[in-house]
Tab-separated table of C-alpha atoms in Angstrom:
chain	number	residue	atom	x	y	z
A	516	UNK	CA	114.746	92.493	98.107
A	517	UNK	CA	116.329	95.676	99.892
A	518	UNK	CA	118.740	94.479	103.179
A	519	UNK	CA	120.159	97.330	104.997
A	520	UNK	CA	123.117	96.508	107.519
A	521	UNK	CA	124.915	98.662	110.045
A	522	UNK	CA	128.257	97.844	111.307
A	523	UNK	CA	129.248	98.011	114.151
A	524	UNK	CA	126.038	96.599	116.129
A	525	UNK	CA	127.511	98.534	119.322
A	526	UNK	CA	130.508	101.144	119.617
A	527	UNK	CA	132.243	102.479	122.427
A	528	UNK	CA	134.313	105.525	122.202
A	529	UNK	CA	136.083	107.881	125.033
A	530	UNK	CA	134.993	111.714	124.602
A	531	UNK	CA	136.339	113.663	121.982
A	532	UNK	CA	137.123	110.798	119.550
A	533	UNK	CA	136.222	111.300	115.817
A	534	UNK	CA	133.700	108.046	114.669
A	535	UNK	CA	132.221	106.368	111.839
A	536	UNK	CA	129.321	104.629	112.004
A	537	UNK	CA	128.320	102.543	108.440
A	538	UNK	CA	125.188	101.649	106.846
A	539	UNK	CA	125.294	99.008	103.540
A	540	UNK	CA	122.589	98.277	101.278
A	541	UNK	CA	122.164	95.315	98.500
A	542	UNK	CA	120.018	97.228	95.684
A	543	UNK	CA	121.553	100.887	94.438
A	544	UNK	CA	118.353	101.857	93.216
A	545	UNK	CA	117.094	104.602	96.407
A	546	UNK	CA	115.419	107.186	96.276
A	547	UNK	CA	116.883	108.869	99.631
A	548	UNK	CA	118.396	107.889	103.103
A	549	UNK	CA	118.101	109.476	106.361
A	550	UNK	CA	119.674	108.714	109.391
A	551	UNK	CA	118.109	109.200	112.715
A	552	UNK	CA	119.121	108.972	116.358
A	553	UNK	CA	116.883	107.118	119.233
A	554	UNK	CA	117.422	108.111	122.727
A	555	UNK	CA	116.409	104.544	124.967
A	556	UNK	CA	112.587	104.426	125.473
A	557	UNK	CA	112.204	107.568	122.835
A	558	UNK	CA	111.000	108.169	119.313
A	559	UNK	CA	113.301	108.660	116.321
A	560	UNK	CA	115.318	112.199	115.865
A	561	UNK	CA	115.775	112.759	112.414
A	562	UNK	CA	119.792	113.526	111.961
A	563	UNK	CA	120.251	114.046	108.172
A	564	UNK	CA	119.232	113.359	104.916
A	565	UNK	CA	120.472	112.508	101.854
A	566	UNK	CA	118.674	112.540	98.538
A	567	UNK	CA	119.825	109.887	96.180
A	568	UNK	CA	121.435	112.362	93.437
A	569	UNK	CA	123.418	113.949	96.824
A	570	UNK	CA	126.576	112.703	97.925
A	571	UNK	CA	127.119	113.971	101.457
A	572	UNK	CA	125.152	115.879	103.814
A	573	UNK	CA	126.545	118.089	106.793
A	574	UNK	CA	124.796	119.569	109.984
A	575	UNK	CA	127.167	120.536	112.761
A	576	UNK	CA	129.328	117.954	113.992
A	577	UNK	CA	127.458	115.210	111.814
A	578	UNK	CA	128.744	114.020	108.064
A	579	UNK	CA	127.186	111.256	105.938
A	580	UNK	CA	128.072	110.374	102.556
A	581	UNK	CA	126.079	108.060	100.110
A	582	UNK	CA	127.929	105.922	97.632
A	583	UNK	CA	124.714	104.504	95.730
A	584	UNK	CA	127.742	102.512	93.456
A	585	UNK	CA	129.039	100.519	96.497
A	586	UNK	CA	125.723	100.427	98.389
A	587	UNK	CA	127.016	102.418	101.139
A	588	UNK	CA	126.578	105.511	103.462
A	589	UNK	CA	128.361	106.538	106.670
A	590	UNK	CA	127.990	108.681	109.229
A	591	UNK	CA	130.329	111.033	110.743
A	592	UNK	CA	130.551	112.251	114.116
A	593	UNK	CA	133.386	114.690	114.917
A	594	UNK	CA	134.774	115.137	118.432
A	595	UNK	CA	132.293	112.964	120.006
A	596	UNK	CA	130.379	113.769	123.443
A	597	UNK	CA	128.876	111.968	126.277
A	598	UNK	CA	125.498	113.397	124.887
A	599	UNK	CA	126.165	111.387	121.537
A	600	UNK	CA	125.049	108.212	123.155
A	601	UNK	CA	122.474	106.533	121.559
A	602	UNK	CA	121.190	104.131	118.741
A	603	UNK	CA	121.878	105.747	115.372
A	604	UNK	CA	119.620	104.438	112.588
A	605	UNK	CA	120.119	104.371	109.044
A	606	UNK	CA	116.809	104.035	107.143
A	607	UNK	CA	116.441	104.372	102.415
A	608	UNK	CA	113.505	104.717	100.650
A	609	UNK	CA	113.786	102.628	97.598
A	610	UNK	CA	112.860	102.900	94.204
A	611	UNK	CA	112.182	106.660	92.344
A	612	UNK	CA	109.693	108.219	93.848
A	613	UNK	CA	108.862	108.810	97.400
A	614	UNK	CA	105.811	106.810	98.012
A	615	UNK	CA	108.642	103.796	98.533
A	616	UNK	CA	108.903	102.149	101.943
A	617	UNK	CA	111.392	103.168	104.401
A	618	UNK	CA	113.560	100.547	105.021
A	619	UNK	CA	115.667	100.649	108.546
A	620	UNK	CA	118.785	99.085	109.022
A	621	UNK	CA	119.437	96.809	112.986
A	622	UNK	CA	120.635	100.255	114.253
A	623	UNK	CA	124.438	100.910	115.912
A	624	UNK	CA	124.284	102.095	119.796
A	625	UNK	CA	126.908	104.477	120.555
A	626	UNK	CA	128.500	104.844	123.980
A	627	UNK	CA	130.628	107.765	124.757
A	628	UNK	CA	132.470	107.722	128.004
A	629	UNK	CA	133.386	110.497	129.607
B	504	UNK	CA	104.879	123.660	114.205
B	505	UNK	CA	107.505	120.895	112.754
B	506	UNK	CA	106.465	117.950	115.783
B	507	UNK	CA	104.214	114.972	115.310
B	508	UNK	CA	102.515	114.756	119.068
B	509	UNK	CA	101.785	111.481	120.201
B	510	UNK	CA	99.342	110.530	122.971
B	511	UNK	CA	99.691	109.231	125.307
B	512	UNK	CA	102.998	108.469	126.223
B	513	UNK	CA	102.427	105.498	128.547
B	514	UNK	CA	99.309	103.287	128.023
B	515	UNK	CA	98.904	100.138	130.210
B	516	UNK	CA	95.844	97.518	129.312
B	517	UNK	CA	94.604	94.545	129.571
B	518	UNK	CA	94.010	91.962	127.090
B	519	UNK	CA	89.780	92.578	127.478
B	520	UNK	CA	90.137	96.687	127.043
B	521	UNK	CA	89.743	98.773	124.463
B	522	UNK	CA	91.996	101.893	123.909
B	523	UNK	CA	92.727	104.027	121.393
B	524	UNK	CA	96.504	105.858	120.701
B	525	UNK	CA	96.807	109.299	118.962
B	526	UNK	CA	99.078	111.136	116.623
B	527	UNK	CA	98.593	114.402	115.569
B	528	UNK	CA	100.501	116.675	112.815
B	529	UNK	CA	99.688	120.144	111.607
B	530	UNK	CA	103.157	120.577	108.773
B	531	UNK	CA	100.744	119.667	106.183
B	532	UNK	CA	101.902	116.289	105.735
B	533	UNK	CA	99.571	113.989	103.973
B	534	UNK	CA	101.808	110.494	104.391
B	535	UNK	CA	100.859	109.299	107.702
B	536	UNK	CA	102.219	105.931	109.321
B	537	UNK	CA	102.570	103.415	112.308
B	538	UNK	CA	105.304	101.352	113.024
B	539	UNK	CA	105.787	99.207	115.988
B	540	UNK	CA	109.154	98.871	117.265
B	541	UNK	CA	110.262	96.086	120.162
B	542	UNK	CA	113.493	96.491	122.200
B	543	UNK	CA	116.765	96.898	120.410
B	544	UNK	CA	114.783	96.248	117.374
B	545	UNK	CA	113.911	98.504	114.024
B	546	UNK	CA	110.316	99.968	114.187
B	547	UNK	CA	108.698	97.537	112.001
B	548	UNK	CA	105.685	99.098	109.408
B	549	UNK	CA	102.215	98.641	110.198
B	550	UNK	CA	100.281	101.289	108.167
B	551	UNK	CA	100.770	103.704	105.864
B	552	UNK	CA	97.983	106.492	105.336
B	553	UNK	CA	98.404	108.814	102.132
B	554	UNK	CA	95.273	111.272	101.765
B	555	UNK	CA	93.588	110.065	104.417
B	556	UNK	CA	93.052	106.706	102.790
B	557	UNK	CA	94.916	103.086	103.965
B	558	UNK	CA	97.351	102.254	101.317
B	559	UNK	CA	98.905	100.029	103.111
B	560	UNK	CA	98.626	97.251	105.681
B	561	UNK	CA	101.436	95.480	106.515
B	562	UNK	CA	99.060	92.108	107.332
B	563	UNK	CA	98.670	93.462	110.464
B	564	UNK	CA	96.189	91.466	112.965
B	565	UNK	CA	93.032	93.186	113.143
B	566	UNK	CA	92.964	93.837	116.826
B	567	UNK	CA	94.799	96.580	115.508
B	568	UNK	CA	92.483	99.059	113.513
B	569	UNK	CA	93.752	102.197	112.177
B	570	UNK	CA	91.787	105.148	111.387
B	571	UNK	CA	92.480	108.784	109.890
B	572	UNK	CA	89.628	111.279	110.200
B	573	UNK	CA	91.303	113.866	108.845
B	574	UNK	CA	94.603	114.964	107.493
B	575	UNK	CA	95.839	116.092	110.404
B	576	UNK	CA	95.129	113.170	112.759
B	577	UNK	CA	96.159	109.335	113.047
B	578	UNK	CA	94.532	107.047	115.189
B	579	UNK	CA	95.181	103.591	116.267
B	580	UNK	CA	92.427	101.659	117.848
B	581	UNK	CA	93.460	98.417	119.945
B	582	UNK	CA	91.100	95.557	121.126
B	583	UNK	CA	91.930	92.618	122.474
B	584	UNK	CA	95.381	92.277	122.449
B	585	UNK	CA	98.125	89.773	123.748
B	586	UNK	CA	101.362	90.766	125.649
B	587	UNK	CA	103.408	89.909	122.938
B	588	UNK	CA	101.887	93.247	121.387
B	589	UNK	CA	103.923	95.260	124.245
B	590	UNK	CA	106.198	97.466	122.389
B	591	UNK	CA	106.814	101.381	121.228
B	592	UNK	CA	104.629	102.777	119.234
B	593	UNK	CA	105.666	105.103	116.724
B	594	UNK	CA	103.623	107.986	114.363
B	595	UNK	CA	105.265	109.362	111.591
B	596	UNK	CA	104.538	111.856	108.527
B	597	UNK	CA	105.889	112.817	105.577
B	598	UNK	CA	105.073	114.589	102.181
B	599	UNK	CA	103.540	112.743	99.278
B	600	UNK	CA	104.412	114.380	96.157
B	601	UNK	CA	107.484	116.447	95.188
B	602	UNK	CA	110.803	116.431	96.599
B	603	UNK	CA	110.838	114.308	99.853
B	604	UNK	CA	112.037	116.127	102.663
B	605	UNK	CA	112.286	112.457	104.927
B	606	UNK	CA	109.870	111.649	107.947
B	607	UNK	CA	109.071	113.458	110.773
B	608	UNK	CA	108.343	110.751	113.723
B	609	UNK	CA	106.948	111.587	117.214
B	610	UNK	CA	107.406	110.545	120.506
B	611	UNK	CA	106.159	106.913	120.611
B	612	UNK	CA	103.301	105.443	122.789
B	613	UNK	CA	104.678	102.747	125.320
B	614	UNK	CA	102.269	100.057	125.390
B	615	UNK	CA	102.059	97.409	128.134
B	616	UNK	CA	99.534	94.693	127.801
B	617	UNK	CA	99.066	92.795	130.930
């Protein structure tokens, strides 16, 4: 069965700092991940997306990598802002197709202080 | 139009009502879903339309009934339920055959059962 964990469950970072927020999974055999932001009280932003035979993804100050091989992806967030703060979710669709299940991870809540 | 429009944003009811919750998309997505997500919490799967037809349930009560009329809309009708069943609701869509561009999720009903 597919377990997706983030680490850390909660960051807190002062502005500007460069961060890496992780995202592990037990079975190498996914189709794609995305990662998505939540605001408190909000629905889900989608952030980026990686398909499984991609190994990194950019969009602005955002990064993530996917090492199906180690059953890992991270997220990168370059020169962090006060407008960063929120849950970050990483979610994978297993298997090879995309009528798979999208799995979410527990989530890491970012603070950046000003 | 890339949004998934959920209404409405803020329901309260009580455990005798009857209510209904809407999600509408017009990007031509034919994967529609609900997930319910609690407080610091994953959204959780509930339902997964593809083509307008329930392919899957995730052995959810049935004072939750789902219903897609057509390919643009997702409802979710509610009966009877218990406060336990306070929590965001989410829509999301997504494509069903070729390359899978991820999920597109709205807003999120807030549901308070009192």
């Amino acid at each position: 069965k597919q377990e997706v964990t983030q680490i850390p469950a909660a960051l807190s970072v002062p502005e500007g700092e460069n961060l890496v927020l992780n995202c592990s999974f037990t079975d190498s055999a996914i189709y794609n991940l995305q990662w998505f932001r939540q605001d408190p009280g909000k629905g889900l932003t989608s952030l980026l997306l990686i398909q499984s035979s991609q190994r990194e993804q950019t969009s602005g100050r955002l990064n993530a990598s996917l090492d199906k091989s180690s059953g890992r992806s991270t997220l990168y967030i370059a020169a962090s802002q006060p407008g960063d703060s929120a849950t970050y979710l990483c979610a994978l669709r297993g298997g090879s197709s995309n009528t798979g299940k999208l799995i979410f991870g527990q989530g890491t809540t970012l603070q950046v202080k000003p | 139009d890339t949004e998934v429009t959920q209404t409405p944003k803020h329901l309260v009811m009580g455990m005798t009502n009857k209510k209904s919750l809407k999600c509408e998309q017009h990007m031509g997505h034919r994967a529609m879903y609900w997930y319910k997500q609690k407080a610091k919490k994953p959204p959780e799967l509930m339902f997964v339309y593809s083509y307008e037809k329930l392919s899957i349930n995730e052995s959810v009560p049935s004072r939750f009934s789902p219903e897609c009329p057509n390919s643009s809309l997702l409802n979710l009708h509610l009966h009877a339920l218990q406060p336990e069943d306070s929590a965001l609701y989410l829509c999301a869509s997504g494509r069903t055959g070729g390359l899978d561009y991820g999920y597109t999720f709205g807003s999120g009903t807030r549901l308070t059962v009192v």
